[in-house]
């Protein structure tokens, strides 16, 4: 009865991919474009005209009426402005469809309403979008018809990056250059390019749309501002990898098909730990494509949910007391001829290169732990990092027992001669034990874990773009590679130099390696002893963007200028303040207009009941009285908290935007929100269910 899907046939049918380009473009034009995709450079207008024309013809055949430059401003989401292909009417009254090279490679959206942190004063509203030909154009079908989407970078008139993609592309160039230097030193003469590969695993919640609409907190802020878990929570662990409900399964099927058509390799799906929580993973691809792809995944999840009477929640912590959602950013480095540089390999020679790379990554993460933490900062993630589910806010690296043992041997003796299992391997003084891909070793609590042939950065928030995390990863590792090459290129005895560098990197940065339980309290103390940063909130993390160390590093590799970093910090403070302000206002609104009146109704109900029972000649009304007293006490507490929150939020609103305001929102307003939530959540458990003005967690989480 189910319609069968021919995956091979639909996969990529809506992508202007290599096959489509080869088929459509004249050979010379194709070759030119391909060269630019692989090696960089600028497209001339004549070539662009030909490509644009063919792209348009292809898109129109697929039913597209519009095109859009699809870009990623600093909001964490994507933006688009649609133009139709039609030209001004001809004399005959008919219109033609046209799309020029200029329109393909450059757009000029009004940039004034996107966050820029002062980089582009509002009187200079111009911003430019430029085609990123390394990420293929695609057609997206939705209720508005079919649209040709052209992935673009977004810059100011003077060339500063106003988006996520521009720095990402710059960071990919940086790591390419430094990684090439490194592999050349190890005798590789054949690879031409090194690219970071990224695979993102996306977590989300799926709830019923009608129930969602009755929760104004979800509608306005993406998370519940009131509410607690019912008696059946996630304690049973019965949802994780459980059977997928038919309504959800049908949703996933449609999501997969839509993604496949757009060339997105949706691969794995399962239920997650919390009730109503699920995950979708795609197969890894080049870093910038993976970043675009993840945006498409998020949009598609939302779109298909809406279509099917559901709502997809991408917020990091939609419900208190159950797990939140994150995104695992799996990261590795590969050469254009297919060598994964994070694969330990089987020969000692490969091992040495691998161990050097590993030691560089350890050094990079240790030196820039705060910045890496910052890259995952968003207001929603503050509820998650450090809670008992996600990695803690302290960055550390998990290597697994075998690798950690090798590192320890290297540090103490300078060479590693045996594996943990005691088996002596055929290693000479200057070589190292064979390493194997360790699949049994798993640590879910580590924020940065080595998983066999890649690292998994687990701090990124579910709603956030993965761009920032990868910009940081690419650049900090580029810096460590560059330092290594500076030293090794001058060395007289390469082998000796490599060994001493590996030892030095590991010795100096061993403190970042932690294989234990990241959720344990003891780790927080231990990390402090080790001097590792513990940046609990987004407001604590943002200053990492503008330290001299950060500015120098990004400057050295041309990824960010000082002005760009300062503007990004400003944008982030603003995002934080706005988010908390909206949450505070929504809370005030819901508490004063819905919850407090409902609780008052309940006190009236109790008081009436006491009168009625007494009137019936029964004196035993202690239960009602006790209940009335409890409710009245909590009601007073809630009302006082509400007044306090209102006052503090007004004060915050009057402050000039920036660090101080964000800090005030965090320390004062957010604390006042918690003070309001606490008595109200207690009231929810006491007040008569039919009087409570909105669906409960139970109604929301167990409805599908
Ligand atoms: P794990 O079981 O370690 O989570 P999976 O095989 O489930 O690994 O993959 C999780 C994600 O990691 C997927 O998106 C996958 O494509 C991606 N991935 C696998 N290998 C690599 C790699 N070498 N580089 C980057 N990402 C990778
Ligand atoms: Mg994983």
XYZ file of C-alpha atoms and ligand atoms in Angstrom:
732
model
C 0.000 0.000 0.000
C 2.896 2.378 0.510
C 4.158 4.000 -2.624
C 7.620 2.811 -3.376
C 10.366 5.328 -3.659
C 13.154 4.908 -6.116
C 15.868 6.609 -4.118
C 18.466 6.297 -6.834
C 16.131 8.023 -9.258
C 15.019 10.916 -7.068
C 18.346 11.521 -5.376
C 19.704 14.887 -6.433
C 17.055 15.425 -9.095
C 16.595 19.001 -7.894
C 20.285 19.851 -7.727
C 22.300 21.571 -10.406
C 25.085 19.156 -9.570
C 28.124 17.987 -11.442
C 26.111 15.627 -13.625
C 23.631 18.364 -14.554
C 26.457 20.789 -15.269
C 28.276 18.301 -17.455
C 25.141 17.578 -19.367
C 24.048 21.179 -19.821
C 27.134 23.330 -20.056
C 29.360 23.655 -23.126
C 32.569 21.710 -22.489
C 34.789 24.763 -22.171
C 32.433 26.518 -19.788
C 32.140 23.410 -17.667
C 35.922 23.075 -17.499
C 36.307 26.716 -16.468
C 33.717 26.429 -13.723
C 35.175 23.164 -12.491
C 38.609 24.743 -12.230
C 37.210 27.564 -10.136
C 35.313 25.147 -7.915
C 38.488 23.171 -7.288
C 41.114 25.860 -7.216
C 39.282 29.098 -6.550
C 39.309 32.247 -8.670
C 36.781 34.532 -10.261
C 34.230 33.783 -12.900
C 34.205 36.142 -15.897
C 30.882 37.593 -16.926
C 30.673 35.872 -20.301
C 31.103 32.457 -18.723
C 28.673 33.392 -15.955
C 26.085 34.380 -18.583
C 26.253 30.953 -20.187
C 25.988 29.170 -16.839
C 23.110 31.378 -15.717
C 21.202 30.729 -18.916
C 21.610 26.964 -18.675
C 20.793 26.969 -14.993
C 17.627 28.918 -15.690
C 16.540 26.574 -18.492
C 17.124 23.621 -16.202
C 15.228 25.281 -13.348
C 12.270 26.218 -15.529
C 12.008 22.636 -16.756
C 11.699 21.675 -13.113
C 8.875 24.150 -12.648
C 10.805 27.008 -11.033
C 9.399 30.496 -11.479
C 11.741 32.353 -9.142
C 15.335 32.394 -8.084
C 16.876 33.494 -4.842
C 20.308 34.206 -3.506
C 20.236 32.013 -0.431
C 22.482 33.303 2.323
C 23.211 32.951 6.005
C 23.220 36.189 7.966
C 24.285 36.259 11.602
C 20.893 35.161 12.828
C 21.869 31.478 12.666
C 19.239 30.933 9.977
C 19.052 31.552 6.260
C 17.652 34.512 4.395
C 16.362 34.865 0.889
C 14.785 37.391 -1.390
C 12.911 36.037 -4.360
C 12.951 37.398 -7.877
C 11.014 35.882 -10.692
C 12.696 35.105 -13.989
C 10.314 37.294 -15.958
C 11.498 40.375 -17.819
C 9.457 43.478 -18.630
C 6.664 42.634 -21.078
C 7.507 42.622 -24.773
C 5.522 44.582 -27.328
C 3.459 41.505 -27.973
C 2.365 41.613 -24.325
C 4.255 38.427 -23.553
C 7.069 38.114 -21.050
C 10.364 36.357 -21.479
C 12.197 34.429 -18.847
C 15.729 35.578 -18.289
C 18.578 35.166 -15.854
C 21.917 36.813 -16.479
C 25.392 35.976 -15.315
C 25.402 39.147 -13.293
C 22.251 38.082 -11.517
C 23.780 34.695 -10.833
C 27.055 35.814 -9.366
C 26.024 38.936 -7.517
C 22.960 40.149 -5.665
C 22.241 43.304 -3.768
C 19.713 42.729 -1.020
C 19.002 45.594 1.335
C 21.318 44.664 4.156
C 20.166 47.196 6.700
C 17.866 44.930 8.626
C 20.325 42.110 9.137
C 22.549 42.145 12.203
C 25.960 43.601 11.425
C 27.189 44.855 14.779
C 27.859 48.313 13.396
C 29.928 47.119 10.439
C 27.488 48.642 8.062
C 25.861 51.808 9.329
C 22.220 51.967 8.330
C 22.773 54.778 5.855
C 25.012 52.425 3.896
C 22.402 49.765 3.445
C 24.104 48.030 0.590
C 25.260 44.504 1.085
C 26.289 42.067 -1.582
C 25.628 38.411 -2.017
C 28.105 36.474 -4.140
C 27.639 33.000 -5.560
C 29.548 30.251 -3.747
C 29.986 27.916 -6.684
C 31.488 25.236 -4.422
C 28.020 24.576 -3.000
C 25.581 23.533 -5.732
C 22.418 25.438 -6.622
C 19.192 23.545 -5.996
C 15.467 23.794 -6.414
C 13.260 23.904 -3.383
C 9.598 23.067 -3.707
C 7.104 24.375 -1.197
C 3.656 25.923 -0.982
C 5.014 28.950 -2.855
C 6.040 26.845 -5.847
C 9.529 25.928 -6.949
C 12.471 28.258 -6.407
C 16.008 28.072 -7.695
C 18.214 28.609 -4.639
C 21.728 29.860 -5.209
C 24.001 29.479 -2.167
C 25.767 32.781 -1.640
C 28.128 34.610 0.666
C 27.010 37.954 2.072
C 29.396 40.911 2.459
C 29.263 44.616 3.089
C 30.085 47.200 0.438
C 33.627 47.359 1.797
C 34.069 43.595 1.836
C 33.522 42.730 5.506
C 31.739 39.459 6.087
C 28.156 39.884 7.228
C 27.403 36.181 7.216
C 28.498 32.708 8.274
C 29.660 31.449 4.908
C 32.365 33.986 4.100
C 34.530 33.215 7.159
C 33.843 29.519 6.698
C 35.239 29.593 3.168
C 38.209 31.614 4.388
C 38.895 29.109 7.173
C 38.751 26.238 4.688
C 41.392 27.975 2.633
C 43.530 28.450 5.728
C 43.455 24.823 6.748
C 43.991 23.691 3.178
C 47.194 25.699 2.919
C 48.629 24.570 6.245
C 47.579 20.930 5.912
C 49.185 20.776 2.455
C 52.439 22.053 3.927
C 52.269 19.341 6.546
C 51.608 16.379 4.273
C 54.281 17.536 1.851
C 56.767 17.285 4.729
C 55.762 13.654 5.118
C 56.526 12.994 1.486
C 53.069 13.247 -0.019
C 53.543 14.680 -3.517
C 50.255 13.673 -5.063
C 47.426 15.280 -3.114
C 46.440 18.745 -4.315
C 43.973 19.878 -1.713
C 42.872 19.192 1.851
C 39.270 19.796 2.849
C 37.529 19.483 6.181
C 34.711 16.960 6.012
C 31.736 17.433 8.260
C 28.741 15.290 9.118
C 26.084 16.849 11.344
C 23.625 14.895 13.445
C 20.484 16.932 14.089
C 18.212 16.482 17.093
C 14.672 17.855 17.261
C 11.299 17.516 18.960
C 8.064 16.836 17.174
C 4.759 17.807 18.785
C 1.162 18.251 17.744
C 0.457 21.596 16.051
C -2.837 22.274 17.839
C -1.280 21.803 21.240
C 1.652 23.945 20.174
C -0.664 26.809 19.237
C -2.120 26.747 22.748
C 1.308 27.353 24.267
C 2.148 30.982 23.627
C 5.553 30.493 25.237
C 6.465 27.952 22.558
C 4.996 30.145 19.857
C 6.951 33.249 20.861
C 10.180 31.815 22.195
C 10.526 28.236 20.973
C 10.664 26.871 24.504
C 8.271 26.379 27.380
C 8.673 29.088 29.998
C 6.486 27.240 32.483
C 5.813 23.581 33.069
C 7.303 20.478 34.603
C 7.547 16.836 33.726
C 4.608 14.566 34.444
C 5.146 11.364 36.380
C 6.221 9.541 33.233
C 9.315 11.277 31.983
C 12.349 9.839 30.317
C 13.449 7.858 33.367
C 12.396 4.627 31.738
C 14.672 5.189 28.755
C 11.963 3.585 26.678
C 11.930 6.154 23.908
C 15.585 5.967 22.905
C 15.868 3.899 19.723
C 12.276 2.806 20.387
C 9.793 1.916 17.679
C 8.900 4.948 15.647
C 5.225 5.954 15.804
C 3.465 5.660 12.404
C 2.663 9.375 12.268
C 6.310 10.180 12.921
C 7.487 7.490 10.524
C 5.357 8.972 7.733
C 6.809 12.380 8.537
C 10.359 11.032 8.374
C 9.642 9.339 5.068
C 8.520 12.582 3.491
C 11.444 14.506 5.012
C 13.881 11.973 3.580
C 12.354 12.117 0.125
C 12.358 15.897 0.073
C 15.975 15.963 1.207
C 17.089 13.313 -1.250
C 15.587 15.307 -4.101
C 17.718 18.242 -3.021
C 20.773 16.006 -2.937
C 20.914 15.802 0.856
C 22.093 12.411 2.038
C 19.633 11.852 4.885
C 20.903 8.597 6.280
C 20.095 7.731 9.884
C 16.953 8.396 11.875
C 15.893 7.273 15.297
C 14.057 8.263 18.421
C 16.200 10.123 20.890
C 16.382 9.967 24.672
C 13.496 12.296 25.541
C 9.874 11.564 24.664
C 8.928 13.182 21.319
C 12.616 13.684 20.507
C 14.216 12.383 17.330
C 17.437 12.596 15.369
C 18.388 12.816 11.732
C 21.939 12.393 10.479
C 23.245 12.987 6.984
C 26.363 11.515 5.427
C 29.342 13.813 5.773
C 30.448 16.152 3.014
C 32.744 19.128 2.499
C 32.450 21.554 5.361
C 30.639 24.402 3.600
C 28.279 22.055 1.779
C 27.545 20.344 5.105
C 26.734 23.733 6.604
C 24.289 24.555 3.815
C 22.872 21.065 3.997
C 22.212 21.335 7.708
C 20.220 24.511 7.086
C 18.177 22.623 4.508
C 17.621 19.802 6.965
C 16.306 22.214 9.589
C 14.052 23.999 7.121
C 12.724 20.764 5.693
C 11.960 19.332 9.122
C 9.971 22.453 9.951
C 8.185 22.623 6.624
C 7.078 19.000 6.507
C 6.006 19.061 10.155
C 3.789 22.058 9.483
C 2.309 20.348 6.458
C 1.427 17.302 8.550
C -0.215 19.097 11.459
C 2.824 18.932 13.656
C 5.454 21.332 14.850
C 9.180 20.694 14.788
C 10.976 22.318 17.715
C 14.626 23.057 17.082
C 15.217 24.946 20.329
C 18.008 23.521 22.512
C 15.787 23.176 25.540
C 12.084 23.236 24.747
C 11.172 21.373 27.946
C 12.721 21.599 31.399
C 13.534 18.288 33.010
C 13.944 16.263 29.827
C 16.956 16.185 27.547
C 17.539 19.098 25.251
C 18.657 18.948 21.635
C 22.070 19.431 20.164
C 23.985 18.823 17.044
C 27.062 16.646 16.793
C 29.585 18.123 14.421
C 31.707 15.244 13.124
C 34.899 16.677 11.687
C 37.855 15.230 9.801
C 40.371 16.262 7.156
C 40.613 14.610 3.784
C 42.823 15.040 0.755
C 41.357 15.331 -2.721
C 42.657 11.840 -3.464
C 40.745 10.327 -0.614
C 43.144 10.105 2.324
C 41.541 10.765 5.694
C 44.253 12.513 7.689
C 42.573 11.527 10.958
C 42.738 7.852 10.157
C 45.424 6.331 12.382
C 46.499 4.104 9.489
C 48.318 0.801 9.726
C 51.965 1.503 9.158
C 54.306 3.287 11.559
C 54.941 5.940 8.965
C 51.259 6.788 8.824
C 51.162 6.559 12.597
C 53.750 9.264 13.006
C 51.919 11.633 10.724
C 48.694 10.777 12.526
C 50.207 11.324 15.959
C 51.626 14.656 14.902
C 48.215 15.706 13.593
C 46.568 14.469 16.759
C 49.046 16.359 18.916
C 48.422 19.511 16.873
C 44.664 19.192 17.360
C 45.145 18.693 21.101
C 47.313 21.782 21.206
C 44.798 23.774 19.156
C 41.864 22.815 21.353
C 43.794 23.506 24.549
C 45.014 26.897 23.396
C 41.601 27.962 22.167
C 39.245 26.024 24.442
C 37.348 29.174 25.372
C 36.890 30.174 21.754
C 35.643 26.722 20.816
C 33.138 26.927 23.655
C 32.101 30.349 22.365
C 31.471 28.940 18.907
C 28.613 26.894 20.353
C 27.170 29.724 22.422
C 23.592 30.679 21.823
C 20.935 31.622 24.358
C 19.144 28.283 24.100
C 22.334 26.298 24.563
C 22.872 27.881 27.983
C 20.136 25.572 29.270
C 21.867 22.548 27.891
C 25.611 22.789 28.295
C 26.379 21.641 31.772
C 22.994 20.074 32.373
C 22.975 16.342 32.863
C 22.691 15.385 29.221
C 24.899 17.460 27.026
C 28.615 17.908 27.254
C 29.617 20.258 30.041
C 30.548 23.850 29.286
C 34.188 22.878 29.911
C 35.978 21.861 26.733
C 38.097 18.711 26.990
C 39.242 16.025 24.569
C 38.369 12.351 24.802
C 40.846 9.990 23.142
C 39.855 6.583 24.389
C 42.011 4.241 26.448
C 44.358 3.065 23.726
C 45.297 6.480 22.418
C 45.549 7.962 25.862
C 47.962 5.220 26.774
C 50.073 5.917 23.708
C 50.123 9.601 24.617
C 51.238 8.807 28.152
C 54.052 6.593 26.929
C 55.155 9.275 24.528
C 55.252 11.857 27.236
C 57.142 9.732 29.727
C 59.624 7.947 27.459
C 59.538 9.821 24.211
C 58.488 6.698 22.338
C 55.600 4.324 22.602
C 56.493 0.718 22.237
C 53.491 -1.239 23.305
C 49.780 -1.159 23.186
C 47.669 -1.189 26.302
C 46.793 -4.811 25.859
C 50.421 -5.669 26.589
C 51.079 -7.046 23.176
C 54.481 -5.821 21.953
C 54.197 -4.389 18.511
C 56.866 -4.221 15.891
C 58.038 -0.765 16.641
C 61.538 0.535 16.572
C 62.801 3.364 18.691
C 61.567 5.958 16.300
C 58.308 4.398 15.277
C 55.070 3.880 17.073
C 52.606 1.088 17.681
C 49.986 0.201 15.155
C 46.768 1.887 16.022
C 43.379 0.600 15.224
C 40.015 2.220 14.850
C 38.542 1.797 18.271
C 34.829 1.343 17.953
C 34.011 0.027 21.387
C 35.332 2.993 23.263
C 32.531 5.483 23.641
C 32.087 8.413 25.893
C 28.882 10.334 25.500
C 29.800 12.994 28.019
C 32.823 14.406 26.252
C 32.417 17.650 24.323
C 35.179 16.750 21.861
C 35.689 13.063 21.307
C 37.909 11.133 18.945
C 35.708 8.505 17.329
C 38.035 6.340 15.279
C 38.819 8.536 12.286
C 37.143 11.830 13.095
C 36.485 14.145 15.980
C 32.980 14.712 17.198
C 32.294 18.183 18.593
C 29.118 17.826 20.586
C 28.519 21.286 21.971
C 26.738 22.897 19.031
C 23.125 23.834 19.712
C 20.328 22.200 17.747
C 19.015 25.464 16.362
C 22.352 27.033 15.572
C 24.344 27.037 12.359
C 27.338 24.694 12.442
C 29.362 27.334 10.586
C 30.894 29.027 13.606
C 32.096 25.818 15.202
C 33.777 24.792 11.969
C 35.327 28.200 11.357
C 36.971 27.883 14.758
C 37.993 24.247 14.321
C 39.470 24.855 10.884
C 41.411 27.908 11.947
C 42.780 26.734 15.284
C 44.013 23.526 13.677
C 45.460 25.505 10.756
C 47.399 27.540 13.296
C 48.761 24.443 15.063
C 49.763 22.936 11.686
C 51.428 26.180 10.708
C 53.449 26.242 13.940
C 54.458 22.632 13.387
C 55.531 23.272 9.795
C 57.501 26.378 10.738
C 59.510 24.190 13.079
C 59.789 21.053 10.952
C 60.659 22.797 7.703
C 63.812 24.089 9.379
C 64.741 20.865 11.135
C 67.957 19.085 10.203
C 66.820 15.639 11.273
C 63.165 15.423 10.331
C 62.419 12.185 12.212
C 63.959 13.401 15.436
C 62.242 16.736 15.118
C 58.829 15.160 14.552
C 59.208 12.965 17.585
C 60.267 15.768 19.829
C 57.448 17.969 18.548
C 54.847 15.280 19.162
C 56.189 14.816 22.662
C 56.258 18.520 23.287
C 52.697 19.104 22.049
C 51.330 16.282 24.145
C 53.288 17.269 27.261
C 52.330 20.896 27.090
C 48.674 20.287 26.373
C 47.930 17.073 28.202
C 45.639 18.915 30.607
C 42.913 19.127 27.938
C 42.707 15.323 27.659
C 40.007 13.856 29.861
C 38.556 10.396 29.494
C 36.311 10.356 32.555
C 32.732 11.333 33.202
C 32.178 14.913 32.070
C 28.919 15.185 34.008
C 30.546 14.552 37.378
C 30.944 17.381 39.849
C 34.481 16.233 40.550
C 35.404 17.075 36.950
C 34.420 20.707 37.405
C 36.874 20.957 40.309
C 39.539 18.968 38.520
C 39.187 21.145 35.418
C 39.600 24.233 37.534
C 42.797 22.803 39.026
C 44.021 22.171 35.491
C 43.268 25.771 34.596
C 40.681 24.938 31.926
C 38.084 27.607 31.240
C 34.535 26.954 32.437
C 32.353 29.449 30.618
C 28.909 28.677 31.922
C 26.855 31.070 29.837
C 26.839 32.762 26.462
C 27.540 36.099 28.140
C 30.644 34.601 29.768
C 31.787 33.155 26.443
C 31.384 36.098 24.055
C 34.527 37.948 25.254
C 36.566 35.039 23.840
C 35.860 36.438 20.370
C 37.871 39.557 20.970
C 40.869 38.477 23.044
C 44.230 39.450 21.561
C 44.993 35.739 21.089
C 41.836 35.241 19.019
C 42.271 38.428 17.003
C 45.883 37.556 16.172
C 45.068 34.035 15.115
C 42.128 34.911 12.871
C 44.097 37.854 11.497
C 47.127 35.713 10.682
C 45.025 33.383 8.525
C 42.811 36.076 7.022
C 39.622 34.632 8.440
C 38.394 37.604 10.454
C 39.638 41.136 10.890
C 39.514 42.794 14.290
C 36.526 44.872 13.159
C 34.664 41.770 12.032
C 35.259 40.060 15.367
C 34.234 43.088 17.376
C 31.069 43.415 15.331
C 30.278 39.748 15.824
C 30.651 40.095 19.577
C 28.286 43.046 19.466
C 25.740 41.099 17.421
C 25.902 38.262 19.917
C 25.316 40.466 22.934
C 22.342 41.894 21.128
C 20.967 38.473 20.231
C 21.313 37.396 23.840
C 19.590 40.481 25.233
C 16.770 40.341 22.713
C 16.152 36.672 23.371
C 15.920 37.080 27.141
C 13.796 40.187 26.707
C 11.288 38.329 24.538
C 11.220 35.467 27.007
C 10.710 37.795 29.960
C 7.923 39.659 28.208
C 6.194 36.435 27.209
C 6.418 35.182 30.781
C 4.983 38.405 32.164
C 2.177 38.235 29.671
C 1.269 34.602 30.251
C 1.572 34.845 34.020
C -0.512 37.964 34.401
C -3.175 37.277 31.785
C -3.570 33.541 32.053
C -1.967 31.820 34.982
C -2.658 34.201 37.851
C -6.332 34.607 36.879
C -6.618 30.803 36.652
C -5.095 30.364 40.098
C -7.452 33.007 41.487
C -10.372 31.059 40.041
C -9.108 28.024 41.835
C -8.868 29.872 45.167
C -12.447 31.043 44.645
C -13.465 27.486 43.923
C -11.808 26.309 47.160
C -13.271 29.128 49.233
C -16.738 28.426 47.845
C -16.295 24.778 48.612
C -15.408 25.530 52.238
C -18.551 27.638 52.609
C -20.753 24.995 50.981
C -19.395 22.144 53.066
C -19.840 24.109 56.269
C -23.337 25.035 55.182
C -24.067 21.344 54.857
C -23.248 21.068 58.544
C -19.794 19.500 58.238
C -16.935 21.123 60.091
C -14.170 19.053 58.614
C -12.808 21.367 55.899
C -9.128 21.148 56.822
C -8.124 19.693 53.458
C -9.723 22.523 51.550
C -8.266 25.056 53.954
C -4.799 23.609 53.745
C -5.001 23.592 49.967
C -6.286 27.156 49.918
C -3.476 28.300 52.178
C -0.823 26.594 50.037
C -2.221 27.977 46.819
C -2.566 31.468 48.262
C 1.017 31.438 49.527
C 2.354 30.338 46.132
C 0.101 32.842 44.405
C 1.557 35.656 46.486
C 5.075 34.403 45.764
C 4.319 34.306 42.035
C 2.789 37.758 42.058
C 5.780 39.258 43.875
C 8.133 37.548 41.428
C 6.077 38.856 38.531
C 6.330 42.427 39.803
C 10.061 42.063 40.286
C 10.566 40.610 36.810
C 8.534 43.411 35.238
C 10.631 46.017 37.000
C 13.961 44.425 36.068
C 12.990 43.863 32.452
C 12.001 47.502 32.121
C 15.330 48.529 33.567
C 17.191 46.254 31.141
C 15.273 47.638 28.187
C 16.433 51.129 29.076
C 20.114 50.195 28.994
C 22.293 50.821 25.927
C 22.881 47.560 24.050
C 26.165 45.750 24.550
C 28.017 43.636 27.058
C 26.693 45.377 30.157
C 23.093 45.030 29.085
C 23.535 41.361 28.206
C 25.175 40.746 31.567
C 22.217 42.416 33.300
C 19.777 40.264 31.356
C 21.722 37.190 32.407
C 22.351 38.010 36.065
C 19.162 39.844 36.934
C 16.369 39.295 34.427
C 17.017 35.630 33.819
C 17.284 34.978 37.566
C 13.971 36.772 38.084
C 12.396 34.550 35.413
C 13.432 31.463 37.342
C 11.993 32.976 40.511
C 8.647 33.366 38.761
C 8.680 29.954 37.194
C 9.315 28.065 40.427
C 6.054 28.862 42.285
C 4.033 28.610 39.080
C 5.373 25.154 38.299
C 4.428 24.097 41.821
C 0.965 25.544 41.302
C 0.515 23.563 38.119
C 0.689 20.372 40.172
C -1.967 21.595 42.604
C -4.487 23.568 40.567
C -7.423 21.700 39.053
C -6.427 20.432 35.616
C -9.412 21.933 33.781
C -8.587 25.366 35.181
C -4.956 25.345 34.058
C -4.839 27.636 31.038
C -2.564 25.652 28.750
C -1.605 22.114 27.778
C 0.752 20.387 30.199
C 4.067 18.703 29.402
C 2.191 15.414 29.416
C -0.262 16.732 26.814
C 2.579 18.013 24.665
C 5.044 15.162 24.908
C 2.824 12.142 24.753
C 0.325 13.327 22.170
C 1.906 11.670 19.149
P 29.133 7.484 15.162
O 28.541 6.127 15.318
O 30.539 7.618 15.616
O 28.227 8.594 15.649
P 28.263 7.452 12.486
O 28.807 6.519 11.488
O 26.892 7.251 13.007
O 29.310 7.629 13.627
O 28.324 8.886 11.855
C 27.898 10.013 12.492
C 28.138 11.145 11.549
O 29.541 11.271 11.311
C 27.513 10.966 10.180
O 27.039 12.224 9.754
C 28.681 10.508 9.345
O 28.518 10.760 7.978
C 29.786 11.339 9.929
N 31.119 10.855 9.595
C 31.535 9.579 9.427
N 32.826 9.556 9.064
C 33.251 10.838 8.992
C 34.469 11.483 8.655
N 35.546 10.805 8.315
N 34.503 12.821 8.697
C 33.441 13.546 9.039
N 32.274 13.002 9.360
C 32.164 11.669 9.335
Mg 27.502 10.442 16.923
